[in-house]
mmCIF file of C-alpha atoms and ligand atoms in Angstrom:
data_model
loop_
_atom_site.group_PDB
_atom_site.id
_atom_site.type_symbol
_atom_site.label_atom_id
_atom_site.label_comp_id
_atom_site.label_asym_id
_atom_site.label_seq_id
_atom_site.Cartn_x
_atom_site.Cartn_y
_atom_site.Cartn_z
ATOM 1 C CA MET A 296 106.194 -37.580 156.155
ATOM 2 C CA LEU A 297 107.952 -34.523 157.628
ATOM 3 C CA SER A 298 106.404 -32.788 160.605
ATOM 4 C CA ARG A 299 105.049 -29.271 160.173
ATOM 5 C CA LYS A 300 107.967 -27.960 162.247
ATOM 6 C CA ASN A 301 110.554 -29.460 159.900
ATOM 7 C CA GLN A 302 108.812 -28.008 156.856
ATOM 8 C CA ASP A 303 109.473 -24.546 158.220
ATOM 9 C CA THR A 304 113.213 -24.968 158.676
ATOM 10 C CA PRO A 305 115.670 -23.059 156.484
ATOM 11 C CA GLU A 306 117.074 -26.399 155.317
ATOM 12 C CA GLN A 307 113.637 -27.535 154.093
ATOM 13 C CA LYS A 308 113.183 -24.219 152.263
ATOM 14 C CA VAL A 309 116.475 -24.811 150.434
ATOM 15 C CA LEU A 310 115.448 -28.376 149.552
ATOM 16 C CA ASP A 311 112.098 -27.115 148.226
ATOM 17 C CA ILE A 312 113.948 -24.717 145.922
ATOM 18 C CA LEU A 313 116.246 -27.508 144.684
ATOM 19 C CA GLU A 314 113.276 -29.767 143.988
ATOM 20 C CA ARG A 315 111.366 -26.984 142.255
ATOM 21 C CA ASN A 316 114.374 -26.556 139.972
ATOM 22 C CA ARG A 317 114.440 -30.316 139.215
ATOM 23 C CA ILE A 318 117.914 -30.754 140.663
ATOM 24 C CA ASN A 319 118.520 -34.512 140.482
ATOM 25 C CA ILE A 320 122.110 -34.959 141.705
ATOM 26 C CA ALA A 321 124.037 -33.203 144.472
ATOM 27 C CA ALA A 322 127.824 -33.451 144.763
ATOM 28 C CA THR A 323 128.751 -32.617 148.335
ATOM 29 C CA LEU A 324 131.626 -32.095 150.747
ATOM 30 C CA PRO A 325 130.716 -31.103 154.299
ATOM 31 C CA CYS A 326 130.900 -27.889 156.275
ATOM 32 C CA ASP A 327 129.836 -27.842 159.901
ATOM 33 C CA ARG A 328 127.320 -25.044 159.249
ATOM 34 C CA ILE A 329 125.398 -27.040 156.643
ATOM 35 C CA LYS A 330 125.445 -30.443 158.305
ATOM 36 C CA ALA A 331 121.662 -30.458 158.723
ATOM 37 C CA LEU A 332 121.153 -29.339 155.108
ATOM 38 C CA LEU A 333 123.373 -32.184 153.924
ATOM 39 C CA VAL A 334 121.279 -34.737 155.844
ATOM 40 C CA LEU A 335 118.134 -33.487 154.140
ATOM 41 C CA VAL A 336 119.728 -33.308 150.698
ATOM 42 C CA GLU A 337 121.068 -36.849 151.002
ATOM 43 C CA LYS A 338 117.633 -38.168 152.022
ATOM 44 C CA ASN A 339 115.879 -36.585 149.048
ATOM 45 C CA ILE A 340 118.332 -36.177 146.175
ATOM 46 C CA LYS A 341 120.871 -38.669 144.800
ATOM 47 C CA THR A 342 124.105 -37.527 146.433
ATOM 48 C CA ILE A 343 127.719 -38.036 145.434
ATOM 49 C CA SER A 344 130.144 -37.616 148.319
ATOM 50 C CA LEU A 345 133.318 -35.953 147.095
ATOM 51 C CA THR A 346 136.839 -36.290 148.438
ATOM 52 C CA ARG A 347 137.952 -33.016 146.821
ATOM 53 C CA GLU A 348 135.691 -30.274 145.513
ATOM 54 C CA GLU A 349 137.472 -29.962 142.157
ATOM 55 C CA ASN A 350 136.298 -33.463 141.261
ATOM 56 C CA GLY A 351 132.721 -32.307 141.751
ATOM 57 C CA VAL A 352 133.207 -29.825 138.907
ATOM 58 C CA GLY A 353 134.176 -32.696 136.582
ATOM 59 C CA ILE A 354 131.509 -35.096 137.840
ATOM 60 C CA CYS A 355 128.772 -32.447 137.530
ATOM 61 C CA ALA A 356 129.916 -31.574 133.993
ATOM 62 C CA GLY A 357 129.521 -35.257 133.028
ATOM 63 C CA ILE A 358 126.102 -35.347 134.653
ATOM 64 C CA TYR A 359 125.019 -32.250 132.737
ATOM 65 C CA PHE A 360 126.291 -33.690 129.420
ATOM 66 C CA GLY A 361 124.182 -36.778 130.096
ATOM 67 C CA GLY A 362 121.004 -34.732 130.629
ATOM 68 C CA GLY A 363 121.081 -34.293 134.429
ATOM 69 C CA ARG A 364 120.662 -31.176 136.557
ATOM 70 C CA PRO A 365 123.432 -31.218 139.169
ATOM 71 C CA ILE A 366 124.269 -28.929 142.065
ATOM 72 C CA MET A 367 127.265 -28.757 144.401
ATOM 73 C CA VAL A 368 126.869 -28.192 148.143
ATOM 74 C CA ILE A 369 130.210 -27.417 149.808
ATOM 75 C CA GLN A 370 132.148 -25.175 152.176
ATOM 76 C CA SER A 371 133.329 -21.919 150.581
ATOM 77 C CA THR A 372 136.996 -22.863 151.125
ATOM 78 C CA GLY A 373 136.489 -25.614 148.532
ATOM 79 C CA LEU A 374 136.123 -22.918 145.872
ATOM 80 C CA GLY A 375 139.881 -22.434 146.251
ATOM 81 C CA ASN A 376 140.292 -25.982 144.870
ATOM 82 C CA MET A 377 137.937 -25.356 141.972
ATOM 83 C CA ILE A 378 138.879 -22.105 140.244
ATOM 84 C CA ASN A 379 140.987 -23.581 137.435
ATOM 85 C CA ALA A 380 138.344 -26.227 136.708
ATOM 86 C CA LEU A 381 135.489 -23.691 136.742
ATOM 87 C CA LEU A 382 137.336 -21.495 134.249
ATOM 88 C CA SER A 383 138.945 -24.083 131.976
ATOM 89 C CA LEU A 384 135.920 -26.396 131.918
ATOM 90 C CA ASN A 385 132.646 -24.552 132.731
ATOM 91 C CA LEU A 386 133.429 -21.079 131.423
ATOM 92 C CA THR A 387 135.310 -22.460 128.410
ATOM 93 C CA TYR A 388 132.647 -24.921 127.185
ATOM 94 C CA GLY A 389 129.559 -23.178 128.625
ATOM 95 C CA ILE A 390 128.518 -25.618 131.350
ATOM 96 C CA PRO A 391 126.045 -24.587 134.071
ATOM 97 C CA LEU A 392 126.785 -25.432 137.698
ATOM 98 C CA PRO A 393 124.959 -23.952 140.675
ATOM 99 C CA ILE A 394 127.170 -24.177 143.766
ATOM 100 C CA ILE A 395 125.789 -23.645 147.271
ATOM 101 C CA ALA A 396 128.829 -22.627 149.309
ATOM 102 C CA SER A 397 128.593 -22.273 153.068
ATOM 103 C CA TRP A 398 130.402 -18.930 153.359
ATOM 104 C CA ARG A 399 132.980 -19.148 156.097
ATOM 105 C CA GLY A 400 135.415 -16.593 157.435
ATOM 106 C CA VAL A 401 133.142 -13.575 157.625
ATOM 107 C CA TYR A 402 130.126 -14.065 159.903
ATOM 108 C CA LYS A 403 130.843 -14.967 163.576
ATOM 109 C CA GLU A 404 133.927 -16.909 162.479
ATOM 110 C CA SER A 405 136.198 -18.210 165.220
ATOM 111 C CA ILE A 406 138.533 -20.273 163.008
ATOM 112 C CA GLU A 407 141.348 -17.956 161.997
ATOM 113 C CA ALA A 408 142.294 -20.114 158.994
ATOM 114 C CA GLN A 409 138.951 -19.194 157.408
ATOM 115 C CA TRP A 410 139.436 -15.425 157.527
ATOM 116 C CA GLN A 411 141.874 -14.737 154.681
ATOM 117 C CA PHE A 412 140.109 -16.632 151.895
ATOM 118 C CA GLY A 413 136.612 -15.944 153.200
ATOM 119 C CA LYS A 414 136.876 -12.161 153.268
ATOM 120 C CA ARG A 415 138.454 -11.987 149.797
ATOM 121 C CA LEU A 416 136.084 -14.485 148.190
ATOM 122 C CA PRO A 417 133.683 -12.027 146.513
ATOM 123 C CA GLU A 418 136.660 -10.252 144.905
ATOM 124 C CA ILE A 419 138.234 -13.562 143.869
ATOM 125 C CA LEU A 420 134.991 -14.685 142.217
ATOM 126 C CA SER A 421 134.493 -11.303 140.520
ATOM 127 C CA ALA A 422 138.041 -11.290 139.199
ATOM 128 C CA SER A 423 137.558 -14.856 137.933
ATOM 129 C CA GLY A 424 134.407 -13.939 136.021
ATOM 130 C CA ILE A 425 132.286 -16.333 138.093
ATOM 131 C CA ASN A 426 128.742 -15.159 138.848
ATOM 132 C CA PHE A 427 127.759 -15.200 142.506
ATOM 133 C CA THR A 428 124.915 -14.282 144.838
ATOM 134 C CA ILE A 429 125.284 -13.554 148.538
ATOM 135 C CA ILE A 430 122.491 -14.710 150.856
ATOM 136 C CA ASN A 431 122.879 -13.037 154.232
ATOM 137 C CA SER A 432 119.719 -14.242 155.939
ATOM 138 C CA LEU A 433 116.712 -16.501 155.530
ATOM 139 C CA ASP A 434 114.661 -13.541 154.254
ATOM 140 C CA GLU A 435 116.782 -13.575 151.102
ATOM 141 C CA ILE A 436 116.401 -17.316 150.385
ATOM 142 C CA ASP A 437 114.402 -16.759 147.172
ATOM 143 C CA ARG A 438 117.610 -15.478 145.623
ATOM 144 C CA LEU A 439 118.771 -19.103 145.604
ATOM 145 C CA ASP A 440 115.972 -19.930 143.183
ATOM 146 C CA GLU A 441 116.982 -17.030 140.910
ATOM 147 C CA ALA A 442 120.657 -18.023 141.029
ATOM 148 C CA ILE A 443 119.977 -21.664 140.062
ATOM 149 C CA LYS A 444 117.779 -20.556 137.175
ATOM 150 C CA GLU A 445 120.405 -18.057 136.053
ATOM 151 C CA SER A 446 123.067 -20.780 135.997
ATOM 152 C CA PHE A 447 121.080 -23.146 133.744
ATOM 153 C CA ARG A 448 119.871 -20.284 131.554
ATOM 154 C CA SER A 449 123.301 -18.729 131.001
ATOM 155 C CA LEU A 450 125.229 -22.054 130.863
ATOM 156 C CA HIS A 451 127.567 -20.600 133.447
ATOM 157 C CA PRO A 452 128.511 -21.582 137.014
ATOM 158 C CA HIS A 453 126.829 -19.558 139.746
ATOM 159 C CA VAL A 454 128.098 -19.567 143.341
ATOM 160 C CA ILE A 455 125.587 -18.931 146.112
ATOM 161 C CA LEU A 456 127.482 -17.738 149.181
ATOM 162 C CA MET A 457 125.255 -18.688 152.106
ATOM 163 C CA SER A 458 126.003 -16.934 155.376
ATOM 164 C CA PRO A 459 125.881 -19.112 158.514
ATOM 165 C CA ALA A 460 123.213 -16.588 159.649
ATOM 166 C CA VAL A 461 120.745 -18.369 157.330
ATOM 167 C CA TRP A 462 120.749 -21.479 159.534
ATOM 168 C CA GLU A 463 120.759 -19.755 162.934
ATOM 169 C CA GLY A 464 118.176 -21.187 165.297
ATOM 170 C CA SER A 465 117.317 -24.060 162.947
ATOM 171 C CA ILE A 466 116.012 -27.192 164.627
ATOM 172 C CA SER A 467 116.952 -29.505 161.772
ATOM 173 C CA GLU A 468 118.468 -32.939 162.350
ATOM 174 C CA ALA A 469 122.226 -33.375 162.643
ATOM 175 C CA PRO A 470 123.800 -36.377 160.906
ATOM 176 C CA GLN A 471 123.943 -39.829 162.545
ATOM 177 C CA THR A 472 127.484 -40.907 163.213
ATOM 178 C CA GLN A 473 128.732 -44.202 161.801
ATOM 179 C CA GLU A 474 131.731 -46.247 162.834
ATOM 180 C CA ILE A 475 134.159 -47.706 160.316
ATOM 181 C CA SER A 476 132.940 -51.147 159.110
ATOM 182 C CA PRO A 477 135.014 -53.915 160.656
ATOM 183 C CA ARG A 478 136.386 -55.953 157.737
ATOM 184 C CA ASN A 479 139.368 -57.839 156.393
ATOM 185 C CA VAL A 480 141.451 -55.854 153.940
ATOM 186 C CA ILE A 481 143.174 -58.269 151.577
ATOM 187 C CA LEU A 482 145.052 -57.113 148.512
ATOM 188 C CA GLU A 483 146.776 -59.755 146.445
ATOM 189 C CA PHE A 484 148.678 -58.086 143.650
ATOM 190 C CA ASN A 485 151.532 -59.451 141.645
ATOM 191 C CA ARG A 486 152.204 -57.949 138.222
ATOM 192 C CA THR A 487 155.052 -57.606 135.782
ATOM 193 C CA ILE A 488 155.502 -54.357 133.909
ATOM 194 C CA GLN A 489 156.483 -55.475 130.440
ATOM 195 C CA LYS A 490 158.319 -53.493 127.804
ATOM 196 C CA PRO A 491 155.754 -51.421 125.892
ATOM 197 C CA GLU A 492 155.019 -52.465 122.322
ATOM 198 C CA LEU A 493 152.659 -49.589 121.464
ATOM 199 C CA THR A 494 152.830 -45.828 121.302
ATOM 200 C CA ARG A 495 149.923 -43.826 122.760
ATOM 201 C CA TYR A 496 148.707 -43.194 119.186
ATOM 202 C CA GLU A 497 148.619 -46.937 118.502
ATOM 203 C CA ALA A 498 146.882 -47.630 121.815
ATOM 204 C CA ILE A 499 144.220 -45.004 121.010
ATOM 205 C CA ARG A 500 143.783 -46.520 117.552
ATOM 206 C CA THR A 501 143.238 -49.915 119.193
ATOM 207 C CA ILE A 502 140.651 -48.345 121.507
ATOM 208 C CA THR A 503 138.699 -46.726 118.663
ATOM 209 C CA GLU A 504 138.742 -49.976 116.655
ATOM 210 C CA THR A 505 137.448 -52.011 119.582
ATOM 211 C CA ILE A 506 134.766 -49.996 121.357
ATOM 212 C CA GLY A 507 132.147 -49.504 118.645
ATOM 213 C CA ASP A 508 129.643 -46.732 119.377
ATOM 214 C CA ASP A 509 130.452 -46.238 123.040
ATOM 215 C CA LEU A 510 131.437 -42.856 124.473
ATOM 216 C CA ILE A 511 135.015 -41.604 124.767
ATOM 217 C CA VAL A 512 136.103 -38.796 127.067
ATOM 218 C CA SER A 513 139.657 -37.881 126.187
ATOM 219 C CA ASN A 514 142.389 -36.173 128.181
ATOM 220 C CA LEU A 515 143.760 -32.734 127.400
ATOM 221 C CA GLY A 516 146.806 -32.165 125.220
ATOM 222 C CA ILE A 517 148.169 -34.613 122.671
ATOM 223 C CA PRO A 518 145.867 -37.603 123.469
ATOM 224 C CA SER A 519 142.820 -35.608 122.316
ATOM 225 C CA LYS A 520 144.623 -34.479 119.170
ATOM 226 C CA GLU A 521 145.656 -38.064 118.424
ATOM 227 C CA LEU A 522 142.091 -39.265 118.959
ATOM 228 C CA TYR A 523 140.754 -36.494 116.701
ATOM 229 C CA GLU A 524 143.147 -37.546 113.942
ATOM 230 C CA ILE A 525 142.491 -41.295 114.322
ATOM 231 C CA ARG A 526 138.705 -41.224 114.533
ATOM 232 C CA ASP A 527 136.838 -37.971 114.985
ATOM 233 C CA ARG A 528 133.152 -38.435 115.828
ATOM 234 C CA ASP A 529 130.549 -36.594 117.843
ATOM 235 C CA LEU A 530 130.609 -39.193 120.620
ATOM 236 C CA ASN A 531 134.178 -38.127 121.487
ATOM 237 C CA PHE A 532 134.456 -35.453 124.159
ATOM 238 C CA TYR A 533 137.810 -33.678 123.794
ATOM 239 C CA MET A 534 139.050 -32.081 126.988
ATOM 240 C CA LEU A 535 141.071 -28.920 126.395
ATOM 241 C CA GLY A 536 142.070 -27.995 129.962
ATOM 242 C CA SER A 537 141.155 -28.894 133.575
ATOM 243 C CA MET A 538 144.053 -31.340 133.929
ATOM 244 C CA GLY A 539 143.188 -34.223 136.262
ATOM 245 C CA LEU A 540 139.427 -34.120 135.732
ATOM 246 C CA VAL A 541 138.851 -36.359 132.723
ATOM 247 C CA SER A 542 138.019 -39.433 134.812
ATOM 248 C CA SER A 543 135.656 -37.373 136.977
ATOM 249 C CA ILE A 544 133.766 -36.249 133.857
ATOM 250 C CA GLY A 545 133.574 -39.918 132.838
ATOM 251 C CA LEU A 546 132.200 -40.859 136.259
ATOM 252 C CA GLY A 547 129.422 -38.240 136.009
ATOM 253 C CA LEU A 548 128.487 -39.474 132.534
ATOM 254 C CA ALA A 549 128.451 -43.110 133.629
ATOM 255 C CA ILE A 550 126.240 -42.324 136.617
ATOM 256 C CA ILE A 551 123.585 -40.414 134.649
ATOM 257 C CA GLN A 552 123.182 -42.511 131.482
ATOM 258 C CA LYS A 553 123.433 -46.115 130.317
ATOM 259 C CA LYS A 554 125.968 -46.148 127.478
ATOM 260 C CA HIS A 555 129.461 -47.442 128.254
ATOM 261 C CA VAL A 556 131.983 -44.648 128.879
ATOM 262 C CA TYR A 557 135.684 -45.091 128.060
ATOM 263 C CA VAL A 558 137.967 -42.451 129.572
ATOM 264 C CA ILE A 559 141.412 -41.883 128.077
ATOM 265 C CA ASP A 560 143.446 -40.608 131.023
ATOM 266 C CA GLY A 561 147.218 -40.185 131.456
ATOM 267 C CA ASP A 562 149.717 -41.035 134.186
ATOM 268 C CA GLY A 563 150.598 -37.395 134.879
ATOM 269 C CA SER A 564 146.929 -36.445 135.114
ATOM 270 C CA LEU A 565 145.968 -39.405 137.303
ATOM 271 C CA LEU A 566 148.836 -38.631 139.666
ATOM 272 C CA MET A 567 147.800 -34.968 139.795
ATOM 273 C CA ASN A 568 144.359 -36.000 141.028
ATOM 274 C CA PRO A 569 144.447 -39.600 142.266
ATOM 275 C CA ASN A 570 141.433 -39.075 144.471
ATOM 276 C CA ALA A 571 139.251 -39.104 141.342
ATOM 277 C CA LEU A 572 139.913 -42.858 141.496
ATOM 278 C CA ILE A 573 138.582 -43.000 145.052
ATOM 279 C CA SER A 574 135.197 -41.603 143.951
ATOM 280 C CA ILE A 575 135.154 -44.042 141.039
ATOM 281 C CA GLY A 576 135.966 -46.915 143.406
ATOM 282 C CA ASN A 577 133.220 -45.741 145.723
ATOM 283 C CA TYR A 578 130.498 -45.770 143.038
ATOM 284 C CA GLU A 579 132.096 -48.211 140.566
ATOM 285 C CA PRO A 580 129.482 -47.922 137.809
ATOM 286 C CA ASP A 581 129.746 -50.972 135.541
ATOM 287 C CA ASN A 582 129.458 -48.798 132.404
ATOM 288 C CA LEU A 583 132.769 -46.988 133.076
ATOM 289 C CA THR A 584 136.283 -47.998 131.998
ATOM 290 C CA ILE A 585 139.189 -45.726 132.886
ATOM 291 C CA ILE A 586 142.088 -46.294 130.503
ATOM 292 C CA GLY A 587 145.221 -44.984 132.198
ATOM 293 C CA ILE A 588 147.668 -44.566 129.318
ATOM 294 C CA ASP A 589 151.055 -44.648 130.984
ATOM 295 C CA ASN A 590 154.037 -43.354 129.022
ATOM 296 C CA ALA A 591 155.824 -42.640 132.339
ATOM 297 C CA ALA A 592 155.909 -39.008 131.246
ATOM 298 C CA TYR A 593 154.060 -35.738 130.936
ATOM 299 C CA GLY A 594 153.963 -36.399 127.201
ATOM 300 C CA SER A 595 152.062 -33.319 126.111
ATOM 301 C CA THR A 596 154.566 -30.956 127.708
ATOM 302 C CA GLY A 597 157.758 -32.616 126.468
ATOM 303 C CA ASN A 598 157.974 -36.069 128.085
ATOM 304 C CA GLN A 599 159.224 -34.999 131.504
ATOM 305 C CA ALA A 600 159.303 -38.090 133.798
ATOM 306 C CA THR A 601 156.417 -38.898 136.147
ATOM 307 C CA CYS A 602 156.509 -41.118 139.222
ATOM 308 C CA THR A 603 155.240 -44.154 137.301
ATOM 309 C CA GLN A 604 158.688 -44.518 135.746
ATOM 310 C CA ASN A 605 160.013 -46.550 138.675
ATOM 311 C CA GLN A 606 157.735 -45.991 141.672
ATOM 312 C CA VAL A 607 153.945 -45.931 141.378
ATOM 313 C CA ASP A 608 151.881 -48.640 139.676
ATOM 314 C CA LEU A 609 148.631 -47.136 138.380
ATOM 315 C CA GLU A 610 146.744 -50.439 138.426
ATOM 316 C CA LEU A 611 147.684 -50.937 142.071
ATOM 317 C CA LEU A 612 146.597 -47.353 142.780
ATOM 318 C CA ALA A 613 143.233 -48.080 141.160
ATOM 319 C CA ARG A 614 142.862 -51.255 143.228
ATOM 320 C CA ALA A 615 143.817 -49.447 146.433
ATOM 321 C CA SER A 616 141.172 -46.846 145.571
ATOM 322 C CA GLY A 617 138.457 -49.496 145.520
ATOM 323 C CA ILE A 618 138.250 -50.322 141.790
ATOM 324 C CA ASN A 619 138.176 -54.124 141.876
ATOM 325 C CA ASN A 620 138.073 -55.049 138.239
ATOM 326 C CA THR A 621 141.409 -54.020 136.673
ATOM 327 C CA ALA A 622 143.837 -55.093 133.957
ATOM 328 C CA LYS A 623 147.266 -54.270 132.595
ATOM 329 C CA ALA A 624 148.177 -54.138 128.900
ATOM 330 C CA HIS A 625 151.417 -53.530 127.041
ATOM 331 C CA SER A 626 150.471 -54.844 123.578
ATOM 332 C CA HIS A 627 147.684 -54.645 121.005
ATOM 333 C CA HIS A 628 146.091 -58.010 121.709
ATOM 334 C CA VAL A 629 146.225 -57.727 125.519
ATOM 335 C CA LEU A 630 144.625 -54.269 125.264
ATOM 336 C CA VAL A 631 141.857 -55.556 122.978
ATOM 337 C CA GLU A 632 141.104 -58.336 125.457
ATOM 338 C CA ALA A 633 140.969 -55.900 128.390
ATOM 339 C CA LEU A 634 138.707 -53.493 126.469
ATOM 340 C CA ARG A 635 136.338 -56.298 125.488
ATOM 341 C CA SER A 636 136.007 -57.403 129.094
ATOM 342 C CA LYS A 637 134.945 -53.827 130.043
ATOM 343 C CA VAL A 638 136.909 -53.807 133.308
ATOM 344 C CA GLY A 639 136.834 -50.684 135.495
ATOM 345 C CA PHE A 640 140.482 -49.708 134.994
ATOM 346 C CA ILE A 641 143.054 -50.628 132.343
ATOM 347 C CA HIS A 642 146.679 -49.688 132.909
ATOM 348 C CA VAL A 643 148.146 -49.361 129.421
ATOM 349 C CA ILE A 644 151.938 -49.216 129.275
ATOM 350 C CA VAL A 645 153.097 -47.302 126.188
ATOM 351 C CA LYS A 646 156.282 -45.790 124.769
ATOM 352 C CA PRO A 647 156.882 -42.065 125.450
ATOM 353 C CA VAL A 648 156.244 -41.012 121.853
ATOM 354 C CA ASN A 649 153.966 -38.209 120.665
ATOM 355 C CA ALA A 650 152.511 -38.364 117.171
ATOM 356 C CA LYS A 651 152.713 -35.139 115.186
ATOM 357 C CA CYS A 652 149.067 -34.139 115.044
ATOM 358 C CA LYS A 653 147.205 -31.044 113.951
ATOM 359 C CA GLU A 654 145.143 -28.923 116.314
ATOM 360 C CA ILE A 655 141.499 -29.852 116.845
ATOM 361 C CA PRO A 656 139.712 -27.238 114.714
ATOM 362 C CA PHE A 657 136.545 -27.003 116.884
ATOM 363 C CA SER A 658 135.662 -24.469 119.551
ATOM 364 C CA ALA A 659 134.958 -25.792 123.050
ATOM 365 C CA ALA A 660 131.264 -24.900 122.679
ATOM 366 C CA ARG A 661 131.063 -26.879 119.433
ATOM 367 C CA ILE A 662 132.726 -29.940 121.052
ATOM 368 C CA LYS A 663 130.202 -29.841 123.897
ATOM 369 C CA GLU A 664 127.158 -29.255 121.716
ATOM 370 C CA SER A 665 127.933 -32.034 119.220
ATOM 371 C CA PHE A 666 128.722 -34.450 122.038
ATOM 372 C CA MET A 667 125.495 -33.710 123.917
ATOM 373 C CA LYS A 668 123.392 -33.879 120.761
ATOM 374 C CA ALA A 669 124.946 -37.172 119.671
ATOM 375 C CA LEU A 670 124.443 -38.605 123.147
ATOM 376 C CA GLN A 671 120.780 -37.601 123.210
ATOM 377 C CA SER A 672 120.060 -39.191 119.866
ATOM 378 C CA SER A 673 122.116 -42.361 120.421
HETATM 379 C C1 LIG B 1390 146.976 -27.658 136.376
HETATM 380 C C2 LIG B 1390 147.832 -27.857 135.178
HETATM 381 N N1 LIG B 1390 149.162 -28.054 135.328
HETATM 382 C C3 LIG B 1390 149.942 -28.264 134.234
HETATM 383 C C4 LIG B 1390 149.393 -28.243 132.985
HETATM 384 C C5 LIG B 1390 150.270 -28.448 131.744
HETATM 385 N N2 LIG B 1390 150.020 -29.770 131.152
HETATM 386 C C6 LIG B 1390 149.169 -29.947 130.108
HETATM 387 S S1 LIG B 1390 149.132 -31.511 129.566
HETATM 388 C C7 LIG B 1390 150.256 -31.978 130.712
HETATM 389 C C8 LIG B 1390 150.802 -33.370 130.737
HETATM 390 C C9 LIG B 1390 149.776 -34.443 130.944
HETATM 391 O O1 LIG B 1390 150.463 -35.641 131.143
HETATM 392 P P1 LIG B 1390 149.749 -37.033 131.138
HETATM 393 O O2 LIG B 1390 148.497 -36.979 131.900
HETATM 394 O O3 LIG B 1390 150.731 -38.072 131.564
HETATM 395 O O4 LIG B 1390 149.328 -37.255 129.642
HETATM 396 P P2 LIG B 1390 150.241 -37.364 128.319
HETATM 397 O O5 LIG B 1390 150.351 -35.993 127.769
HETATM 398 O O6 LIG B 1390 151.546 -37.978 128.684
HETATM 399 O O7 LIG B 1390 149.424 -38.264 127.452
HETATM 400 C C10 LIG B 1390 150.652 -30.912 131.518
HETATM 401 C C11 LIG B 1390 151.639 -31.015 132.617
HETATM 402 C C12 LIG B 1390 148.001 -28.000 132.884
HETATM 403 N N3 LIG B 1390 147.379 -27.949 131.716
HETATM 404 N N4 LIG B 1390 147.270 -27.820 133.992
#
C-alpha cells in the first residue's frame, strides 16, 4: 500500500493515467530525470528494458498486433534513434505508440550535448509528421491522458515531451543499485560452416512446409516477396521497411500471446541491429524462433557482401547475446530438424540467390489488419 504522500507525487499521477488507459507493457530506457518514474512503472506495469530505443518501436508494434497496449518511457535523445522506425513502421501501417520522452536540452540543462537535439526536437517531430504534446509543468499532466487516447484512437505514434520541471520537488523513490552477479561465463562453441545447399527461396519454402499454423514475421525486401509467392496467408506479417526491427517485432508478439512466432531475419539486418538479439536473450520467450537467413550478402539490394562472409558467425552472436538454444542449418533436412525442435535461433546458411518475385499487392494497412484479425481468431 502506498502512503498518502507517495500518492500525491507527479510520478504517481503519471502511473494513474497509464493505468486508467489500460497500458499493460512499458518499454523503457532510462533518463536521470525520470528515474523515480521508472521505479514506479517497473513495480506496477510489465516492463521491457531496452538496449536501444529503436528496438522498442518494433517490440511495441508486436505487442500491439498481439492485442496489448504498450507505451515507451525514454529520454528525448532516444527519439533520434527512432525516426526511421516510427515513419516506416508506425506511420506506414497505422500503429499507435504513446511515447513519454523526458525532454532534455531545454529546461535547466547543464549537459551541452543535449542542447542541439533538444531545442530542435519540436521542429524535427513536426517535420516528420509525428504528433506530439509538450507538458511544461505538473499542472498540465492531464494532457498526457489526452495524448495516450489520441494515439490509440488515431493509430498513430504520439510523443509526450515531459519537461524536467514536472518532477521538480518530487519525493519519489530513486532506484536501488545492484551489483553485477558474480558468475562463471563459459561458452563452448565449435561449428563448421558447410557449403549451402539451399537458396533463401528454398529455405523459406521449407519453413512454410514445416511450421503449420504458427505466425511468421518476415523481413523487408525480397524475403517477404518470396514468402508471399510461396505461401501467402493472413498469419504472415510482411515487413516493408524499418530494416533491423523484424526480430524485435517478433519478440513483442511472443511476449504478448501464446502462439509460436517464427521470424525470418537476414544477416545484413541482424548486423545492422545486433542488440535486438540482446533483448531476445534477456527475455528468451520459448514461443519465439529467430531464423537468421545468411546469404552473406545484402541480397535485396544486389548481394553486396556482409561481414558474415568470413568474419562474424550469427549463431555465435546469438549465443553471446544470451540465446542459449541455437542451431545451424545448411540443408533441407537439417533445417526441418531445427524448426521442429523450436530452438530460439537458427542460423541458416544459404546461397546468395534472389528469386524473381512479384511485388506484394497489399497496402501496409491491409497487411496489418489481416494479420491482427487472423491472430485474434486463431
Ligand atoms: C536503414 C536502411 N538502410 C538500408 C536499407 C536498404 N536495404 C533494404 S533491404 C537491404 C538488405 C537486407 O539484407 P539482409 O538483411 O541480409 O537480407 P537479404 O535481403 O539478404 O535477405 C538493405 C540494405 C534500408 N531499407 N534501410
